[in-house]
C-alpha cells in the first residue's frame, strides 16, 4: 500500500554521488497530493532548476521561476488581470469570433471531404488552430490574419520541439544534455545550442513588434481616455485589454522597480500561448469524442442547454454556463478520464518536509501523476469508462 501512495523513483544521479537533493519522487495518490500541494503548498512551490541562461531565457516566467517575490508577482498578475472572471468577460467577443472560425473551418473541411468522397479529416488541427487564435488575441490584443497566426504557431512549435528533444527529463536519448557542465556544453553541444537560440530568436522577431504595438496603443489609450478597459464589438480587430498590457504595467520592486524587458515579456508570451493551446484543444477533442460515443449523455447535455438558453438565443453566454451543472460535470469527467497531460509541472521541495509519513528532502523533484489519480478504481466507479446519461465520474462512497 505504501508504495502505491508515494513512489520513490530511482533516477539516482544524486544517489551515485551522495546528493539527496537529486532524488525524484512520483506521487500517485490524491490524498498525498492534496497534503503536499494544498496543506504544504509553500514548501513545495519551487521549481527544479533548468539551464535558462544557455538558452537565452531569464527566470521571469511562471512555470520555470523559483518560488519568491517575482514568481508571486507574475502569478498574481496572470490570475487577477487576465484569468479572473471580470477580465474573462472582456474577451467574450473574441470567443464568439473563434467559435465562428472553428465552425466555418470544420464545415468547409467536411464539405471538401464529401466532395472528394473521403472520410472527414481529423478535428484536432481545427481545434488547435481555433484555440491558438484565441490565445494570440488574448495575449497581444490583436486579431491577426491566418498567415500571421500560422507564423507564430510555427515558431512556437519549433521551440517546443527543441525543448522536448534536448531538455526534457523524460526523453531518454537526450536527457537534460544542457544540465551538465554548462561551459563544456557550449563546445560539445554547440550545434544544438545554436538551434535553440535560433528558435528563441525567431519567437522574439514575431513577438517584439506585437509587444511594441501594445505599448503604443496603451500610451495612446491613456492619453485619450485614461478609463478602464471595456469589451469591444465582436467585429473589432483590436482589443483594449490584453495579457501584454498587464505585463507593461509590472514593476519589479526587488530589482529597483524596473519594468520587464522585451525578452522577458517575449518569454512570458511564449509561456502563455504554450500553456493553453494543446491542453485545451486536447481536452475539447476527447470530450467531443466521448459525447459522440455516448448519445444519452449528448442528449442530456443538449436538453440542459436548450432549457437554459431557449430556442431563440443564438449562442451560450458566460452567464449561462454557470446555470448548467451537467455541462460542468461533462467537462470535469472529460478531464478526469482524458487529462491533457499525465503529469503536472514538476515541483521542488524548498525545505525538508514530511508528507504521508515520508520525508521529502530539500531540493528533491516531485512529480504528480494526475492521470493515475483520475483512473484510481478505489476512488471512482467505472474509473476507465464514462457513465452515459448520469452525472459523470461519480466517486465511490
Short mmCIF file of C-alpha atoms in Angstrom, two decimals:
data_model
loop_
_atom_site.label_atom_id
_atom_site.label_comp_id
_atom_site.label_asym_id
_atom_site.label_seq_id
_atom_site.Cartn_x
_atom_site.Cartn_y
_atom_site.Cartn_z
CA UNK A 1 0.00 0.00 0.00
CA UNK A 2 2.77 2.42 0.91
CA UNK A 3 4.43 2.05 -2.48
CA UNK A 4 1.10 2.85 -4.14
CA UNK A 5 0.87 6.12 -2.23
CA UNK A 6 4.30 7.57 -2.81
CA UNK A 7 6.69 6.09 -5.36
CA UNK A 8 10.34 6.98 -4.90
CA UNK A 9 11.81 6.74 -8.38
CA UNK A 10 15.38 5.54 -8.64
CA UNK A 11 16.62 8.17 -11.08
CA UNK A 12 19.75 8.05 -9.00
CA UNK A 13 22.11 10.63 -10.46
CA UNK A 14 22.16 12.12 -6.99
CA UNK A 15 22.50 8.86 -5.08
CA UNK A 16 25.51 7.84 -7.08
CA UNK A 17 27.27 10.95 -5.82
CA UNK A 18 25.65 11.10 -2.40
CA UNK A 19 23.35 14.07 -3.11
CA UNK A 20 19.88 13.60 -1.60
CA UNK A 21 18.62 16.67 -3.43
CA UNK A 22 18.66 14.91 -6.82
CA UNK A 23 16.07 12.36 -5.72
CA UNK A 24 12.97 12.25 -7.96
CA UNK A 25 9.63 11.38 -6.37
CA UNK A 26 6.34 10.43 -8.04
CA UNK A 27 3.09 10.91 -6.11
CA UNK A 28 0.24 8.70 -7.34
CA UNK A 29 -2.37 9.09 -4.58
CA UNK A 30 -4.78 12.03 -4.47
CA UNK A 31 -4.76 12.28 -0.66
CA UNK A 32 -0.97 12.56 -0.61
CA UNK A 33 -1.13 15.06 -3.48
CA UNK A 34 -3.62 17.20 -1.57
CA UNK A 35 -1.45 17.12 1.54
CA UNK A 36 1.63 18.10 -0.47
CA UNK A 37 0.17 20.77 -2.76
CA UNK A 38 -2.54 22.32 -0.59
CA UNK A 39 -1.66 21.72 3.04
CA UNK A 40 2.09 22.18 2.46
CA UNK A 41 1.93 24.23 -0.72
CA UNK A 42 4.58 26.83 0.11
CA UNK A 43 7.18 24.20 0.97
CA UNK A 44 6.64 22.62 -2.46
CA UNK A 45 6.09 25.75 -4.54
CA UNK A 46 9.59 25.84 -6.02
CA UNK A 47 10.56 24.50 -9.46
CA UNK A 48 13.54 22.35 -10.47
CA UNK A 49 16.43 24.36 -11.87
CA UNK A 50 16.76 24.40 -15.64
CA UNK A 51 19.60 25.75 -17.71
CA UNK A 52 17.95 29.03 -18.70
CA UNK A 53 20.93 31.24 -19.44
CA UNK A 54 22.35 28.97 -22.14
CA UNK A 55 19.01 29.10 -23.96
CA UNK A 56 18.58 32.85 -23.78
CA UNK A 57 15.97 32.62 -21.03
CA UNK A 58 15.65 34.57 -17.80
CA UNK A 59 13.96 33.32 -14.65
CA UNK A 60 10.98 35.63 -15.20
CA UNK A 61 8.39 33.03 -16.17
CA UNK A 62 5.67 31.49 -14.04
CA UNK A 63 6.24 27.85 -14.91
CA UNK A 64 10.03 27.89 -14.51
CA UNK A 65 10.75 30.57 -11.91
CA UNK A 66 11.89 29.70 -8.42
CA UNK A 67 9.35 30.49 -5.71
CA UNK A 68 9.78 34.04 -4.48
CA UNK A 69 8.63 37.66 -4.94
CA UNK A 70 8.95 37.64 -8.74
CA UNK A 71 7.01 34.38 -9.09
CA UNK A 72 4.24 35.64 -6.80
CA UNK A 73 4.02 38.92 -8.71
CA UNK A 74 3.81 37.24 -12.13
CA UNK A 75 1.32 34.64 -10.94
CA UNK A 76 -0.90 37.23 -9.26
CA UNK A 77 -0.81 39.37 -12.40
CA UNK A 78 -1.89 36.48 -14.64
CA UNK A 79 -4.74 35.40 -12.37
CA UNK A 80 -6.06 38.82 -11.37
CA UNK A 81 -5.61 40.71 -14.63
CA UNK A 82 -6.30 38.06 -17.31
CA UNK A 83 -7.94 34.90 -15.91
CA UNK A 84 -10.26 36.47 -13.33
CA UNK A 85 -13.96 36.25 -14.38
CA UNK A 86 -14.22 40.04 -14.53
CA UNK A 87 -11.40 40.07 -17.09
CA UNK A 88 -12.52 36.96 -18.94
CA UNK A 89 -15.76 38.77 -19.80
CA UNK A 90 -13.75 41.32 -21.79
CA UNK A 91 -12.80 38.56 -24.22
CA UNK A 92 -16.38 37.39 -24.90
CA UNK A 93 -16.38 38.91 -28.44
CA UNK A 94 -13.08 37.16 -29.12
CA UNK A 95 -14.54 33.81 -28.07
CA UNK A 96 -17.58 34.40 -30.28
CA UNK A 97 -15.27 35.12 -33.23
CA UNK A 98 -13.19 32.00 -32.56
CA UNK A 99 -16.30 29.81 -32.32
CA UNK A 100 -17.34 31.11 -35.73
CA UNK A 101 -13.85 30.45 -37.13
CA UNK A 102 -13.97 26.88 -35.78
CA UNK A 103 -17.46 26.17 -37.12
CA UNK A 104 -16.58 27.54 -40.56
CA UNK A 105 -13.32 25.59 -40.69
CA UNK A 106 -14.98 22.30 -39.70
CA UNK A 107 -17.84 22.86 -42.15
CA UNK A 108 -15.51 23.74 -45.01
CA UNK A 109 -13.28 20.70 -44.41
CA UNK A 110 -16.32 18.40 -44.18
CA UNK A 111 -17.71 19.73 -47.48
CA UNK A 112 -14.35 19.29 -49.22
CA UNK A 113 -14.04 15.73 -47.93
CA UNK A 114 -17.59 14.91 -49.02
CA UNK A 115 -16.98 16.32 -52.49
CA UNK A 116 -13.91 14.09 -52.83
CA UNK A 117 -15.77 11.12 -51.29
CA UNK A 118 -13.21 10.95 -48.50
CA UNK A 119 -13.57 10.48 -44.77
CA UNK A 120 -13.86 13.73 -42.81
CA UNK A 121 -10.43 14.99 -41.70
CA UNK A 122 -9.38 14.77 -38.02
CA UNK A 123 -10.78 17.63 -35.98
CA UNK A 124 -7.72 18.08 -33.77
CA UNK A 125 -5.97 20.53 -36.09
CA UNK A 126 -9.09 22.69 -36.32
CA UNK A 127 -9.48 22.72 -32.53
CA UNK A 128 -5.81 23.57 -32.04
CA UNK A 129 -5.87 26.38 -34.62
CA UNK A 130 -9.03 27.93 -33.14
CA UNK A 131 -7.64 27.81 -29.62
CA UNK A 132 -4.34 29.29 -30.75
CA UNK A 133 -6.19 32.16 -32.50
CA UNK A 134 -7.98 32.96 -29.25
CA UNK A 135 -4.80 32.87 -27.16
CA UNK A 136 -2.89 35.07 -29.62
CA UNK A 137 -5.70 37.61 -29.43
CA UNK A 138 -5.82 37.46 -25.62
CA UNK A 139 -2.05 37.75 -25.43
CA UNK A 140 -1.41 40.64 -27.84
CA UNK A 141 -4.82 42.30 -28.15
CA UNK A 142 -4.79 41.94 -31.94
CA UNK A 143 -6.98 39.77 -34.16
CA UNK A 144 -4.33 38.60 -36.61
CA UNK A 145 -4.92 37.05 -40.03
CA UNK A 146 -4.25 33.36 -40.65
CA UNK A 147 -0.71 33.73 -42.12
CA UNK A 148 0.40 35.72 -39.06
CA UNK A 149 -1.17 33.21 -36.67
CA UNK A 150 0.44 30.32 -38.55
CA UNK A 151 3.85 32.02 -38.38
CA UNK A 152 3.60 32.39 -34.60
CA UNK A 153 2.37 28.80 -34.27
CA UNK A 154 5.32 27.57 -36.33
CA UNK A 155 7.79 29.48 -34.14
CA UNK A 156 6.16 28.09 -31.00
CA UNK A 157 6.25 24.55 -32.37
CA UNK A 158 9.92 24.87 -33.30
CA UNK A 159 10.84 25.98 -29.79
CA UNK A 160 8.74 23.28 -28.09
CA UNK A 161 10.21 20.53 -30.26
CA UNK A 162 13.70 21.72 -29.41
CA UNK A 163 12.89 21.68 -25.69
CA UNK A 164 11.27 18.25 -25.90
CA UNK A 165 14.26 16.73 -27.69
CA UNK A 166 17.01 18.31 -25.64
CA UNK A 167 15.97 19.37 -22.16
CA UNK A 168 13.06 17.16 -21.07
CA UNK A 169 13.95 14.81 -18.22
CA UNK A 170 11.63 12.21 -19.73
CA UNK A 171 13.40 11.91 -23.11
CA UNK A 172 15.81 9.01 -22.68
CA UNK A 173 18.20 9.75 -25.55
CA UNK A 174 18.78 13.40 -24.76
CA UNK A 175 18.19 13.56 -21.02
CA UNK A 176 18.91 17.13 -19.91
CA UNK A 177 22.02 17.46 -22.04
CA UNK A 178 22.36 21.12 -21.10
CA UNK A 179 22.25 20.42 -17.36
CA UNK A 180 25.81 19.10 -17.10
CA UNK A 181 28.87 21.37 -17.10
CA UNK A 182 27.48 24.42 -18.99
CA UNK A 183 30.96 25.55 -20.03
CA UNK A 184 31.55 22.19 -21.73
CA UNK A 185 28.05 22.25 -23.19
CA UNK A 186 28.88 25.36 -25.22
CA UNK A 187 31.57 23.35 -27.02
CA UNK A 188 30.24 19.78 -27.19
CA UNK A 189 26.62 20.67 -27.95
CA UNK A 190 27.28 23.86 -29.89
CA UNK A 191 25.02 22.82 -32.77
CA UNK A 192 22.09 22.04 -30.52
CA UNK A 193 22.63 25.23 -28.56
CA UNK A 194 22.61 27.31 -31.73
CA UNK A 195 19.41 25.56 -32.81
CA UNK A 196 17.75 26.52 -29.54
CA UNK A 197 18.93 30.10 -29.69
CA UNK A 198 17.69 30.39 -33.28
CA UNK A 199 14.26 29.09 -32.24
CA UNK A 200 14.11 31.58 -29.39
CA UNK A 201 15.25 34.42 -31.67
CA UNK A 202 12.51 33.58 -34.17
CA UNK A 203 9.93 33.95 -31.41
CA UNK A 204 11.31 37.34 -30.43
CA UNK A 205 11.23 38.56 -34.03
CA UNK A 206 7.50 37.84 -34.11
CA UNK A 207 6.60 38.85 -30.56
CA UNK A 208 8.51 42.10 -30.03
CA UNK A 209 6.72 44.07 -32.82
CA UNK A 210 3.39 42.98 -31.33
CA UNK A 211 4.58 43.99 -27.85
CA UNK A 212 5.66 47.38 -29.24
CA UNK A 213 2.22 47.81 -30.84
CA UNK A 214 0.61 47.11 -27.45
CA UNK A 215 2.91 49.67 -25.84
CA UNK A 216 1.97 52.36 -28.37
CA UNK A 217 -1.73 51.51 -28.14
CA UNK A 218 -1.63 51.62 -24.35
CA UNK A 219 0.10 55.01 -24.33
CA UNK A 220 -2.47 56.37 -26.76
CA UNK A 221 -5.32 54.94 -24.70
CA UNK A 222 -4.05 56.62 -21.54
CA UNK A 223 -3.57 59.90 -23.40
CA UNK A 224 -7.03 59.91 -24.97
CA UNK A 225 -9.21 58.28 -22.35
CA UNK A 226 -7.49 57.10 -19.20
CA UNK A 227 -10.50 54.91 -18.46
CA UNK A 228 -10.93 51.23 -17.72
CA UNK A 229 -10.86 48.66 -20.48
CA UNK A 230 -14.21 47.65 -21.96
CA UNK A 231 -15.24 44.73 -24.12
CA UNK A 232 -15.00 45.63 -27.84
CA UNK A 233 -17.52 44.85 -30.54
CA UNK A 234 -17.39 41.34 -31.97
CA UNK A 235 -16.01 42.55 -35.30
CA UNK A 236 -13.26 44.66 -33.72
CA UNK A 237 -9.71 43.68 -34.60
CA UNK A 238 -8.03 45.49 -31.68
CA UNK A 239 -8.79 44.97 -28.00
CA UNK A 240 -8.17 47.49 -25.24
CA UNK A 241 -7.07 44.79 -22.79
CA UNK A 242 -4.56 42.00 -23.31
CA UNK A 243 -2.03 39.94 -21.38
CA UNK A 244 0.81 42.08 -22.73
CA UNK A 245 -0.97 45.21 -21.45
CA UNK A 246 -0.74 43.78 -17.93
CA UNK A 247 2.94 42.92 -18.40
CA UNK A 248 3.68 46.51 -19.41
CA UNK A 249 2.34 47.65 -16.02
CA UNK A 250 4.52 45.29 -13.96
CA UNK A 251 7.37 46.70 -11.89
CA UNK A 252 9.88 44.50 -10.06
CA UNK A 253 10.41 46.02 -6.59
CA UNK A 254 13.24 43.62 -5.81
CA UNK A 255 15.19 44.97 -8.80
CA UNK A 256 14.89 48.72 -8.40
CA UNK A 257 11.24 48.89 -9.50
CA UNK A 258 12.27 48.25 -13.10
CA UNK A 259 9.98 47.26 -15.96
CA UNK A 260 10.05 43.88 -17.67
CA UNK A 261 12.36 43.75 -20.67
CA UNK A 262 11.15 42.79 -24.14
CA UNK A 263 12.98 39.48 -23.79
CA UNK A 264 11.19 38.72 -20.51
CA UNK A 265 7.81 39.64 -21.96
CA UNK A 266 8.55 37.51 -25.03
CA UNK A 267 9.24 34.52 -22.78
CA UNK A 268 6.05 35.13 -20.81
CA UNK A 269 4.03 35.39 -24.03
CA UNK A 270 5.51 32.10 -25.23
CA UNK A 271 4.57 30.52 -21.92
CA UNK A 272 1.01 31.90 -22.16
CA UNK A 273 0.50 30.50 -25.66
CA UNK A 274 2.03 27.14 -24.79
CA UNK A 275 0.04 26.60 -21.60
CA UNK A 276 -3.38 26.99 -23.18
CA UNK A 277 -3.19 25.60 -26.72
CA UNK A 278 -2.65 21.85 -26.72
CA UNK A 279 -4.08 21.35 -23.24
CA UNK A 280 -7.43 22.93 -24.12
CA UNK A 281 -7.69 21.57 -27.66
CA UNK A 282 -6.82 18.05 -26.48
CA UNK A 283 -9.44 18.19 -23.73
CA UNK A 284 -12.02 19.52 -26.20
CA UNK A 285 -11.29 16.73 -28.67
CA UNK A 286 -11.71 13.99 -26.06
CA UNK A 287 -14.89 15.49 -24.60
CA UNK A 288 -16.44 15.72 -28.07
CA UNK A 289 -15.40 12.13 -28.81
CA UNK A 290 -17.00 10.87 -25.60
CA UNK A 291 -20.22 12.74 -26.37
CA UNK A 292 -20.34 11.11 -29.80
CA UNK A 293 -19.82 7.69 -28.19
CA UNK A 294 -22.49 8.35 -25.53
CA UNK A 295 -25.68 9.64 -27.20
CA UNK A 296 -27.58 9.57 -23.88
CA UNK A 297 -25.11 12.00 -22.33
CA UNK A 298 -25.18 14.09 -25.52
CA UNK A 299 -28.98 14.31 -25.40
CA UNK A 300 -29.00 15.19 -21.71
CA UNK A 301 -26.44 17.95 -22.26
CA UNK A 302 -28.31 19.32 -25.29
CA UNK A 303 -31.56 19.38 -23.30
CA UNK A 304 -29.88 21.31 -20.49
CA UNK A 305 -28.51 23.87 -22.95
CA UNK A 306 -31.91 24.34 -24.62
CA UNK A 307 -33.67 24.64 -21.26
CA UNK A 308 -31.20 27.28 -20.12
CA UNK A 309 -30.84 29.34 -23.30
CA UNK A 310 -34.16 28.78 -25.05
CA UNK A 311 -34.81 28.37 -28.76
CA UNK A 312 -34.19 31.97 -29.80
CA UNK A 313 -30.76 32.57 -28.28
CA UNK A 314 -28.01 32.03 -30.81
CA UNK A 315 -25.06 31.31 -28.52
CA UNK A 316 -24.37 30.25 -24.95
CA UNK A 317 -23.14 33.17 -22.86
CA UNK A 318 -20.68 33.13 -19.97
CA UNK A 319 -23.54 33.66 -17.52
CA UNK A 320 -25.47 30.71 -19.00
CA UNK A 321 -22.67 28.25 -18.27
CA UNK A 322 -22.98 28.87 -14.52
CA UNK A 323 -26.56 27.58 -14.69
CA UNK A 324 -25.61 24.24 -16.29
CA UNK A 325 -24.44 21.69 -13.69
CA UNK A 326 -24.43 18.84 -16.18
CA UNK A 327 -22.20 20.78 -18.58
CA UNK A 328 -19.74 21.27 -15.74
CA UNK A 329 -19.93 17.56 -14.89
CA UNK A 330 -19.22 16.60 -18.51
CA UNK A 331 -16.15 18.85 -18.63
CA UNK A 332 -14.83 17.54 -15.31
CA UNK A 333 -15.40 13.94 -16.37
CA UNK A 334 -13.59 14.58 -19.62
CA UNK A 335 -10.60 15.98 -17.74
CA UNK A 336 -10.64 13.04 -15.31
CA UNK A 337 -10.85 10.39 -17.99
CA UNK A 338 -8.60 12.09 -20.56
CA UNK A 339 -6.27 14.57 -18.83
CA UNK A 340 -4.32 16.58 -21.45
CA UNK A 341 -1.11 15.77 -19.55
CA UNK A 342 -0.42 12.77 -17.34
CA UNK A 343 1.88 14.80 -15.11
CA UNK A 344 1.67 18.35 -13.80
CA UNK A 345 4.76 20.54 -13.93
CA UNK A 346 7.47 19.26 -11.63
CA UNK A 347 7.84 20.79 -8.18
CA UNK A 348 10.91 21.09 -5.97
CA UNK A 349 10.98 20.90 -2.19
CA UNK A 350 12.18 24.21 -0.77
CA UNK A 351 12.85 22.55 2.59
CA UNK A 352 12.75 19.13 4.23
CA UNK A 353 9.09 18.16 4.59
CA UNK A 354 7.08 15.15 5.72
CA UNK A 355 4.09 14.00 3.65
CA UNK A 356 2.13 10.84 4.38
CA UNK A 357 4.85 9.53 6.65
CA UNK A 358 7.60 10.05 4.05
CA UNK A 359 10.42 12.55 4.27
CA UNK A 360 10.86 14.60 1.11
CA UNK A 361 14.35 16.11 1.33
CA UNK A 362 15.09 19.69 0.40
CA UNK A 363 15.83 20.01 -3.32
CA UNK A 364 14.05 16.79 -4.32
CA UNK A 365 12.00 16.91 -7.53
CA UNK A 366 8.37 15.87 -7.01
CA UNK A 367 6.01 14.83 -9.83
CA UNK A 368 2.26 14.21 -9.55
CA UNK A 369 0.64 11.57 -11.76
CA UNK A 370 -2.75 13.19 -12.28
CA UNK A 371 -3.86 10.56 -14.80
CA UNK A 372 -3.30 7.73 -12.30
CA UNK A 373 -5.28 9.64 -9.68
CA UNK A 374 -8.19 10.08 -12.06
CA UNK A 375 -8.18 6.39 -13.01
CA UNK A 376 -7.90 5.01 -9.47
CA UNK A 377 -10.58 2.32 -9.15
CA UNK A 378 -10.51 2.69 -5.37
CA UNK A 379 -11.84 6.22 -5.76
CA UNK A 380 -14.06 6.12 -8.84
CA UNK A 381 -16.88 3.95 -10.17
CA UNK A 382 -16.14 2.86 -13.72
CA UNK A 383 -12.75 4.54 -13.49
CA UNK A 384 -11.75 3.70 -17.07
CA UNK A 385 -15.13 4.43 -18.62
CA UNK A 386 -17.75 7.16 -18.81
CA UNK A 387 -21.19 6.96 -17.19
CA UNK A 388 -23.60 7.72 -20.03
CA UNK A 389 -26.74 9.62 -19.08
CA UNK A 390 -25.72 10.14 -15.45
CA UNK A 391 -23.52 12.57 -13.58
CA UNK A 392 -20.09 11.51 -14.84
CA UNK A 393 -17.23 10.39 -12.64
CA UNK A 394 -19.21 9.51 -9.52
CA UNK A 395 -16.93 8.75 -6.61
CA UNK A 396 -17.22 5.62 -4.54
CA UNK A 397 -18.73 6.20 -1.11
#
